GROMACS .gro file of C-alpha atoms in nm:
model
  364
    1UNK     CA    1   4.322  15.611  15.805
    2UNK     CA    2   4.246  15.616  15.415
    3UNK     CA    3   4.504  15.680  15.174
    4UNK     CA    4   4.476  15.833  14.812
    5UNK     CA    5   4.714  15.889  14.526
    6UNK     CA    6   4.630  16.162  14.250
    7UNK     CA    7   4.864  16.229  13.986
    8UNK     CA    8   4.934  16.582  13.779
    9UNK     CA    9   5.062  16.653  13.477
   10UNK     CA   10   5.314  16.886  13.515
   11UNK     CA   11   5.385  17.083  13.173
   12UNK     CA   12   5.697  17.283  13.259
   13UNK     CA   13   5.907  17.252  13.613
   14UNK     CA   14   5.677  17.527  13.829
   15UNK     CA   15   5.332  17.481  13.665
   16UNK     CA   16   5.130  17.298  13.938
   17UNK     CA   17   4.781  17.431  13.824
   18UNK     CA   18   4.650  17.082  13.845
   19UNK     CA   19   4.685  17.026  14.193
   20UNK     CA   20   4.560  17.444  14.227
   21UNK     CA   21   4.253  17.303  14.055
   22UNK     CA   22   4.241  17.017  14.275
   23UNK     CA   23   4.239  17.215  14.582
   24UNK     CA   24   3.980  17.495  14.484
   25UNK     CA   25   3.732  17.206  14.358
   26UNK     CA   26   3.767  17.027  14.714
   27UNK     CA   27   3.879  16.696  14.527
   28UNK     CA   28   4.181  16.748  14.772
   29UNK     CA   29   4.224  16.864  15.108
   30UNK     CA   30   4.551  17.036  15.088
   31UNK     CA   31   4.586  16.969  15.468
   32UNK     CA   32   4.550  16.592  15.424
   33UNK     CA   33   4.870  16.607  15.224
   34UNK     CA   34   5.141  16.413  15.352
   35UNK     CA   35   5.413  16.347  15.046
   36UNK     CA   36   5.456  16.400  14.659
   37UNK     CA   37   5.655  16.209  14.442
   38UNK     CA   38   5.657  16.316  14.079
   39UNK     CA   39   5.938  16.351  13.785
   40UNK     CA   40   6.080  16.679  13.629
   41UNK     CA   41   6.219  16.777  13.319
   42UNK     CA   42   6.624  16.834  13.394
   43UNK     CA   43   6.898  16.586  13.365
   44UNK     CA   44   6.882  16.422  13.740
   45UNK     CA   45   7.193  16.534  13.800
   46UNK     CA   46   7.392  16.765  14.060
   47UNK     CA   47   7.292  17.037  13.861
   48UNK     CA   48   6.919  16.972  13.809
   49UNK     CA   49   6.748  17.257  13.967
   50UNK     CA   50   6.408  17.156  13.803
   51UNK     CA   51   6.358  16.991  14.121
   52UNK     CA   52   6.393  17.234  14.378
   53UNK     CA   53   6.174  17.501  14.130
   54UNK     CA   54   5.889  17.221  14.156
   55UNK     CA   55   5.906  17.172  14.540
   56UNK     CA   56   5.924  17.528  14.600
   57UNK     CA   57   5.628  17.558  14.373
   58UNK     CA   58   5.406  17.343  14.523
   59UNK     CA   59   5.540  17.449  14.893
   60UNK     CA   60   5.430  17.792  14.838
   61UNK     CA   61   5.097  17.678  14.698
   62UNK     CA   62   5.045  17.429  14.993
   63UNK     CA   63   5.128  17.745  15.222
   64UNK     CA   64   4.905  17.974  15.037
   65UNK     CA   65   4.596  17.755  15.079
   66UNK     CA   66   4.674  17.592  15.441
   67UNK     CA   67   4.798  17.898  15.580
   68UNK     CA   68   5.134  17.804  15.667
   69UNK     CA   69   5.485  17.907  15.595
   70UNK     CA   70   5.652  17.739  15.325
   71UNK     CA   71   5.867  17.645  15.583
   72UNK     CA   72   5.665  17.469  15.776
   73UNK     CA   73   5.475  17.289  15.512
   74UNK     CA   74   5.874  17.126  15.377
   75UNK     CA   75   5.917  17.009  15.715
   76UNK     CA   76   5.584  16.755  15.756
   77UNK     CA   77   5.623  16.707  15.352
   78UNK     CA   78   5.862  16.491  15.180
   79UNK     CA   79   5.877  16.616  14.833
   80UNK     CA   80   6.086  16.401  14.591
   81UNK     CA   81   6.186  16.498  14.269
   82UNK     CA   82   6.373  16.310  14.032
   83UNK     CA   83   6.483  16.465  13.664
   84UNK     CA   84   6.528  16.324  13.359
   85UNK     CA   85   6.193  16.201  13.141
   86UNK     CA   86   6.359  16.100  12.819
   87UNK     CA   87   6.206  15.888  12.598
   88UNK     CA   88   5.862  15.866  12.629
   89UNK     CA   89   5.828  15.924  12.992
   90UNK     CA   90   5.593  16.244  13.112
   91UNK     CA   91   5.706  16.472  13.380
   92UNK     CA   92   5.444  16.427  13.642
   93UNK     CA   93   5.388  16.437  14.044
   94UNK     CA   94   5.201  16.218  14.226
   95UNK     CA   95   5.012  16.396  14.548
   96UNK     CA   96   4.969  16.149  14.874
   97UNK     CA   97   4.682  16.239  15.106
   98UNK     CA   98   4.563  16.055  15.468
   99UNK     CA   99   4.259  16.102  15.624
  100UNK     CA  100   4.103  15.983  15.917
  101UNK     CA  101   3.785  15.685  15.810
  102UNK     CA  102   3.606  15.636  16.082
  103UNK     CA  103   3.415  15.278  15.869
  104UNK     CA  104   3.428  15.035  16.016
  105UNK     CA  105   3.737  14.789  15.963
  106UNK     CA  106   3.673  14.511  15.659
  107UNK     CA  107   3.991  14.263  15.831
  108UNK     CA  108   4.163  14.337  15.478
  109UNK     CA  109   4.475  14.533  15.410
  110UNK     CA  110   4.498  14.887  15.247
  111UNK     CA  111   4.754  15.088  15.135
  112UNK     CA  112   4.941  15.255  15.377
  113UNK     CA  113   5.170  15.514  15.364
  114UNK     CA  114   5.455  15.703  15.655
  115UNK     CA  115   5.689  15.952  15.619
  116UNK     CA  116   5.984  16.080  15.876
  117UNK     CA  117   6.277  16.297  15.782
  118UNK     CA  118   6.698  16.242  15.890
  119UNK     CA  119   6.864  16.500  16.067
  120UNK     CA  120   7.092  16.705  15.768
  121UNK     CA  121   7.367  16.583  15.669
  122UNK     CA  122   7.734  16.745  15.501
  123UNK     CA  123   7.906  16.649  15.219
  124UNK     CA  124   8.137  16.424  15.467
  125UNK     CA  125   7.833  16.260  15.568
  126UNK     CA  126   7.774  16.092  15.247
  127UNK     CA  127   7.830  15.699  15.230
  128UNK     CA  128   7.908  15.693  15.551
  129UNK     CA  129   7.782  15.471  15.884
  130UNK     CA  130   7.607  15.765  15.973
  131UNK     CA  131   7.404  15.802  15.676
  132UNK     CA  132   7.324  15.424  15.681
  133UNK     CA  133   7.187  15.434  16.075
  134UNK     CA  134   6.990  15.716  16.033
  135UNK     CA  135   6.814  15.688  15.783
  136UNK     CA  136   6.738  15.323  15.899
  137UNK     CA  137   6.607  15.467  16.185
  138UNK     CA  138   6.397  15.725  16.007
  139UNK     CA  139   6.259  15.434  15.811
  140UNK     CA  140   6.177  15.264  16.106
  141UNK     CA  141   5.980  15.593  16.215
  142UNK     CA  142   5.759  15.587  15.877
  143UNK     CA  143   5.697  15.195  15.961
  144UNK     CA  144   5.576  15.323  16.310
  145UNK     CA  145   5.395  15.588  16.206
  146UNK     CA  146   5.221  15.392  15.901
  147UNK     CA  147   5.128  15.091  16.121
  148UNK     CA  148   5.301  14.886  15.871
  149UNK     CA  149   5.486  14.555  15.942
  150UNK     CA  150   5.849  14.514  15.753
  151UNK     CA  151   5.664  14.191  15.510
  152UNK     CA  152   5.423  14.433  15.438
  153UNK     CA  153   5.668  14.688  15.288
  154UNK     CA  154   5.660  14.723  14.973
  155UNK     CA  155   5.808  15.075  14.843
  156UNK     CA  156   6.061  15.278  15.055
  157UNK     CA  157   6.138  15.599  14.875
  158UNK     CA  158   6.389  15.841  14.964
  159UNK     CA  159   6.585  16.189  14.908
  160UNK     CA  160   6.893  16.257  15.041
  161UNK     CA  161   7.127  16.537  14.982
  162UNK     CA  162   7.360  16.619  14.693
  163UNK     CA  163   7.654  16.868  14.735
  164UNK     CA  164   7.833  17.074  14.536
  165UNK     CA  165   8.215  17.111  14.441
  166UNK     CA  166   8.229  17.441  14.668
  167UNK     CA  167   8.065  17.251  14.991
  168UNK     CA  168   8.285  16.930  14.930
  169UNK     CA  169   8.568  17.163  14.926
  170UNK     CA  170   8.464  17.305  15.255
  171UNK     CA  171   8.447  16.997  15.422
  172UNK     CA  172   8.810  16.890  15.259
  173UNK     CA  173   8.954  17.206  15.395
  174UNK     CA  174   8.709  17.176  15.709
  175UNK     CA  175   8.913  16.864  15.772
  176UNK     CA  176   8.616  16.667  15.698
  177UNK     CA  177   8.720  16.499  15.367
  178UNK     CA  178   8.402  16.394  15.174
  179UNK     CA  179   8.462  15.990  15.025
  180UNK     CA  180   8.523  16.189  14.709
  181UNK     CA  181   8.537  16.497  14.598
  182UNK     CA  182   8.325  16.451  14.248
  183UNK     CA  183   8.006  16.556  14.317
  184UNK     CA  184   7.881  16.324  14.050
  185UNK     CA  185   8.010  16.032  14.248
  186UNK     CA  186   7.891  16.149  14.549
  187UNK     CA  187   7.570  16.080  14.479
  188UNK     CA  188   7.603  15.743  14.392
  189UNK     CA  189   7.728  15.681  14.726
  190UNK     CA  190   7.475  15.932  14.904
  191UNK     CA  191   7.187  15.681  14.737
  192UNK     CA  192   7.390  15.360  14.813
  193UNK     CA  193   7.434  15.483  15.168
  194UNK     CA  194   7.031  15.575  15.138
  195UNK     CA  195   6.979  15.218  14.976
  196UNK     CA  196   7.142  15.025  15.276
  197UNK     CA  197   6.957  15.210  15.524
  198UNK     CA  198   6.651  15.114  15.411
  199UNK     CA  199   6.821  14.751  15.426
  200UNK     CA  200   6.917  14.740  15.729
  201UNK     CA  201   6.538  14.919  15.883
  202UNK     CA  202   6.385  14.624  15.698
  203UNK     CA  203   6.610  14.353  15.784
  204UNK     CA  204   6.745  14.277  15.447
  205UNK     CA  205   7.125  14.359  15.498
  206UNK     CA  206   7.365  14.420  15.838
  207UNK     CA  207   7.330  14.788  15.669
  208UNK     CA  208   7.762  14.816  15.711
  209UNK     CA  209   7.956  15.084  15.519
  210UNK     CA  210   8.219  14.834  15.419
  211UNK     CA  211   7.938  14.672  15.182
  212UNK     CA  212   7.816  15.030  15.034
  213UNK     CA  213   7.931  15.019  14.667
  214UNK     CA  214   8.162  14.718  14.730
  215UNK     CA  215   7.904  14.385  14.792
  216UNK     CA  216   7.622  14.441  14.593
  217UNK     CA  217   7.492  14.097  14.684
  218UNK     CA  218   7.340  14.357  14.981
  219UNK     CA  219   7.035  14.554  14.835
  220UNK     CA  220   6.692  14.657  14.971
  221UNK     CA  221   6.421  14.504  14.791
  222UNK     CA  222   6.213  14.770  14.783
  223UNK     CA  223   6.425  15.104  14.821
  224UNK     CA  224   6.428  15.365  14.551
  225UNK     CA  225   6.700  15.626  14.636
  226UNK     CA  226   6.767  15.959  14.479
  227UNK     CA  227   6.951  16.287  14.540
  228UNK     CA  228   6.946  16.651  14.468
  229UNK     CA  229   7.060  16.936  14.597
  230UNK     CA  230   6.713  17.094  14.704
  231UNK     CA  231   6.798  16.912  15.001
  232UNK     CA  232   7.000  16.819  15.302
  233UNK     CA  233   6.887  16.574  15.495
  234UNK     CA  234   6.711  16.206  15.348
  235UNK     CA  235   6.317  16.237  15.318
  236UNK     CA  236   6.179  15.907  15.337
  237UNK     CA  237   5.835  15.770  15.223
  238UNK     CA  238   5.751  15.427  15.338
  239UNK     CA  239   5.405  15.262  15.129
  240UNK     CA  240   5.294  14.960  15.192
  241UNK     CA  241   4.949  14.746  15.333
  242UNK     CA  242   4.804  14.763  15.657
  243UNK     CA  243   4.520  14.682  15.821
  244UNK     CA  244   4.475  14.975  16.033
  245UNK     CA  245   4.427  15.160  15.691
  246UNK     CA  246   4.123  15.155  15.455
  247UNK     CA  247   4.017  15.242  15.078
  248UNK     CA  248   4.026  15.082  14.746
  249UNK     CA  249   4.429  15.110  14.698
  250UNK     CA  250   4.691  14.840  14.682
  251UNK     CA  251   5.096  14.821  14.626
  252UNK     CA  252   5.284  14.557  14.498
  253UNK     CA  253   5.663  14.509  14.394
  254UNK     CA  254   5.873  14.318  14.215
  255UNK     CA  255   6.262  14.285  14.135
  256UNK     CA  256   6.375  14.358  13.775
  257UNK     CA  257   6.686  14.127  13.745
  258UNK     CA  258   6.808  14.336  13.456
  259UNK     CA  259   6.707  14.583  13.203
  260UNK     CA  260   6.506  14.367  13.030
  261UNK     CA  261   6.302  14.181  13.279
  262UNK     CA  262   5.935  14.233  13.149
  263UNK     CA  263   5.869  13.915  13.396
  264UNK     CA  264   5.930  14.126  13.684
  265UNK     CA  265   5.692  14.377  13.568
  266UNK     CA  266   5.401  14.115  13.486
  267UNK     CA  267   5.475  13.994  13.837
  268UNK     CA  268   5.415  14.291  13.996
  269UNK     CA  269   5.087  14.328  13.782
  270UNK     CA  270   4.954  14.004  13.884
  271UNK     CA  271   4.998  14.070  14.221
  272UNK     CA  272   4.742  14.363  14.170
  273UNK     CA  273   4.484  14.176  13.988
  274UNK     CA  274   4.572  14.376  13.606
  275UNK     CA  275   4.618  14.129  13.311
  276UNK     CA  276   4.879  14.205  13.047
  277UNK     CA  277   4.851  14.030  12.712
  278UNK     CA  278   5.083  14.139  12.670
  279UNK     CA  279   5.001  14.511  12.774
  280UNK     CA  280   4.730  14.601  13.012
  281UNK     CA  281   4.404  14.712  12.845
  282UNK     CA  282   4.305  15.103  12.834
  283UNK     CA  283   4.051  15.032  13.048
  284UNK     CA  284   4.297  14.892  13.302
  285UNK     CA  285   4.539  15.100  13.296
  286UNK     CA  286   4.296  15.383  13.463
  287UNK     CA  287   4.328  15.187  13.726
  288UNK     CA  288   4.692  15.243  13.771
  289UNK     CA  289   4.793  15.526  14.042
  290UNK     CA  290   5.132  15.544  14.039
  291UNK     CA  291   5.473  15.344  13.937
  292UNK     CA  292   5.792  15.369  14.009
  293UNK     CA  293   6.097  15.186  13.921
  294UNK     CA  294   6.491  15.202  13.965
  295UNK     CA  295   6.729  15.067  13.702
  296UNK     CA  296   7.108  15.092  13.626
  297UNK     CA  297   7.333  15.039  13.364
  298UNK     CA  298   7.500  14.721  13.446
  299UNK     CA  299   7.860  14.732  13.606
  300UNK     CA  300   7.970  14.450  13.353
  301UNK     CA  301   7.902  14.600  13.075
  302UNK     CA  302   7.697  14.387  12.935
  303UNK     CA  303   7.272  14.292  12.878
  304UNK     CA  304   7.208  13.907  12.846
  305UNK     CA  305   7.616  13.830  12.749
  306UNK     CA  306   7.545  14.095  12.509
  307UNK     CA  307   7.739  14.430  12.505
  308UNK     CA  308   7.629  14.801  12.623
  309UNK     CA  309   7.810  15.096  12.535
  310UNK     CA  310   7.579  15.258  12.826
  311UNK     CA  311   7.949  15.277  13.041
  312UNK     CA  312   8.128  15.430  12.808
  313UNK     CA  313   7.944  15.762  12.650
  314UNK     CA  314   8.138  16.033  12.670
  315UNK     CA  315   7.821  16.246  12.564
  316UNK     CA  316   7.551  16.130  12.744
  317UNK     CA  317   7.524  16.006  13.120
  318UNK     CA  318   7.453  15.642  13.181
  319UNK     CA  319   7.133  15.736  13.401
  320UNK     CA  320   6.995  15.912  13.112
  321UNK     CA  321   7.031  15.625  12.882
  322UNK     CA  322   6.900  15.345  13.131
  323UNK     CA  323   6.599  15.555  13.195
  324UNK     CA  324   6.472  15.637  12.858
  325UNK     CA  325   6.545  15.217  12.758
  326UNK     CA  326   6.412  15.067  13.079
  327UNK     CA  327   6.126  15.323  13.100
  328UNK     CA  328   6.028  15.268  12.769
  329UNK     CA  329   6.002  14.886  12.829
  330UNK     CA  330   5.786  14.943  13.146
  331UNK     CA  331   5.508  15.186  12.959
  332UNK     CA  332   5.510  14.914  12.695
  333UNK     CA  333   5.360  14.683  12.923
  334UNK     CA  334   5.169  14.934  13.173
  335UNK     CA  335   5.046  15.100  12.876
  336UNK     CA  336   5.116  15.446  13.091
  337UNK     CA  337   5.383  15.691  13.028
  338UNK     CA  338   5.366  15.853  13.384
  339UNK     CA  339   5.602  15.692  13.518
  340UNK     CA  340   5.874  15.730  13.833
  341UNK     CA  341   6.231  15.576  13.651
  342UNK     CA  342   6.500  15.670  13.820
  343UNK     CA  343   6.817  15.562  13.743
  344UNK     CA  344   7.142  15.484  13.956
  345UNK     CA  345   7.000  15.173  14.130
  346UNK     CA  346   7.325  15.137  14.412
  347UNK     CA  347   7.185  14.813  14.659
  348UNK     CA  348   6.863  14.912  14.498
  349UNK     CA  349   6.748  14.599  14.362
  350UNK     CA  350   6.947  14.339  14.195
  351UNK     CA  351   7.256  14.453  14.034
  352UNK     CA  352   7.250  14.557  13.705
  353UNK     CA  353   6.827  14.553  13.765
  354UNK     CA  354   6.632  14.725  14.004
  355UNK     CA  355   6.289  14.671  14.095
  356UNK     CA  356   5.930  14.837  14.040
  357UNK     CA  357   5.632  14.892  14.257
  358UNK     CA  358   5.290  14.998  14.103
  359UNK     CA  359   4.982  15.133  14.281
  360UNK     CA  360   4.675  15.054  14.150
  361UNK     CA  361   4.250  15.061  14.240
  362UNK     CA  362   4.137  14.708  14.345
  363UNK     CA  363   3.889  14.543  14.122
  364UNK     CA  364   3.526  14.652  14.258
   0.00000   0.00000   0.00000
């Protein structure tokens, strides 16, 4: 199999002419499409519907030109969405596409990419065992299904569900209670719960609910876990090298041990063969596909023994501030805008850090 990453601008939350002009040119097979990952314009939060107006955008459009139902073409596809591009982030998607390569093999590894999809889940479900397990096991599926050995793992993305105050309610009064009833805090634990799933799949962590927002010592080097309400069950997207895959494209990742590790991000560039002195040349930087990156405002309350008032905003959420800071940081150095930062990094890196992972054309 070959794998290719093609990114779109995406102007407002349903314009995906880009990947319409993609499609009509033949630069894409919208068969081959197996995932998109991309960033909208709403807050990230439970009420960001920016994200399900740019799946259902690009579902219907996949439908219209493959000839099946929207419905159909949501359950092979993960699409994940996170919102919030402050700063001087762009709202973008990144398209994934497989195809068979019948070259021969070079011996080398390629990027590789699987996907696999948890049964749904309810509000109750949330931070839960059964959260954890499954989607370990549906990470194990993408590993299958990629060819791709757990060293060779190197980005695990997810979306799971977020719930509203009426359906945690239910399940209260269902007598189901939910491990809160803010919906807010609910998805923290629905992307811890994500987070040590992908731990446990990869052999990082014991993957048990008694560590899920409690020991964050446990954390998945390479998860990146969000949550909306466009869905209901956790999409997962597992990238990472393989032999049985060809083509010119190559991951690597990297912790972040806090918000201001730019020695995480050079390591991560190194490991893909793009200098940064100290930001990566123009010319470079075209060969960057994709990035993504968690971060979190640290617990403590503090940045390098120096204070944050991140915590304590009354006015504006702490993911919103940690992405526009850390994000900022990252296209500094990347010298690329189009960027995947989300924030609320639960067992997602180390705490008060994160990580990044960064696709990216091998020299010729």
């Amino acid at each position: 199999m070959r794998a290719d990453v093609v990114r779109f601008a995406l102007p407002d939350p349903g314009d995906v002419s880009g990947l319409r002009q993609a499609i009509d040119s033949g630069q894409i097979d919208p068969k081959t499409i197996v995932a998109v990952i991309g960033k909208t314009h709403g807050n990230g939060l439970v009420n960001d519907y920016t994200r399900g107006y740019l799946t259902l955008s690009l579902a219907l459009l996949i439908a219209e030109k493959t000839g099946d139902t929207p419905e159909a073409v949501r359950a092979r596809v993960p699409f994940v969405f996170s919102g919030g591009v402050e700063g001087v982030l762009s709202p973008h998607y990144s398209v994934f596409t497989a195809v068979p390569d019948e070259t021969a093999p070079t011996g080398g590894k390629s990027l590789a990419i699987g996907v696999a999809f948890t049964p749904d889940f309810r509000p109750h479900d949330i931070g839960r065992q059964r959260q954890i397990d499954l989607t370990a096991a549906a990470v194990e599926q993408a590993m299958a299904a990629a060819k791709v050995d757990r060293a060779d793992v190197h980005f695990v993305q997810t979306k799971g569900p977020a719930f509203t105050l009426a359906e945690i309610i239910a399940d209260r009064d269902a007598g189901t209670p939910p491990v809160t009833d803010n919906p807010g805090k609910l998805m923290g634990y629905g992307r811890a719960g994500s987070a040590l799933g992908v731990a446990k799949a990869l052999g990082e962590s014991a993957g048990l609910e008694s560590a899920l927002l409690n020991d964050f010592s446990q954390f998945s080097s390479v998860a990146s876990c969000s949550a909306g309400v466009e869905v209901r069950g956790n999409e997962v997207i597992v990238i990472g090298m393989s032999s049985a895959w060809s083509g010119p494209l190559a991951i690597a990742h990297a912790a972040m041990n806090d918000a201001l590790d730019t020695a995480g991000i050079y390591r991560a560039l190194a490991d893909l063969g793009l200098p940064a002195n100290p930001q990566v040349s123009a010319a470079d930087a075209k060969r960057l596909r994709a990035g993504f990156v968690k971060c979190e405002a640290s617990r403590d309350g503090k940045i390098r023994g120096r204070g944050h008032t991140m915590l304590n905003d009354g006015d504006i959420d702490p993911q919103r501030h940690i992405r526009a800071a850390v994000g900022a940081i990252v296209a500094s150095v990347v010298n690329d805008t189009a960027l995947f930062v989300s924030g609320g990094a639960e067992h997602q890196g180390p705490d008060g850090g994160g990580m990044i992972a960064l696709i990216a054309e091998r020299n010729a």
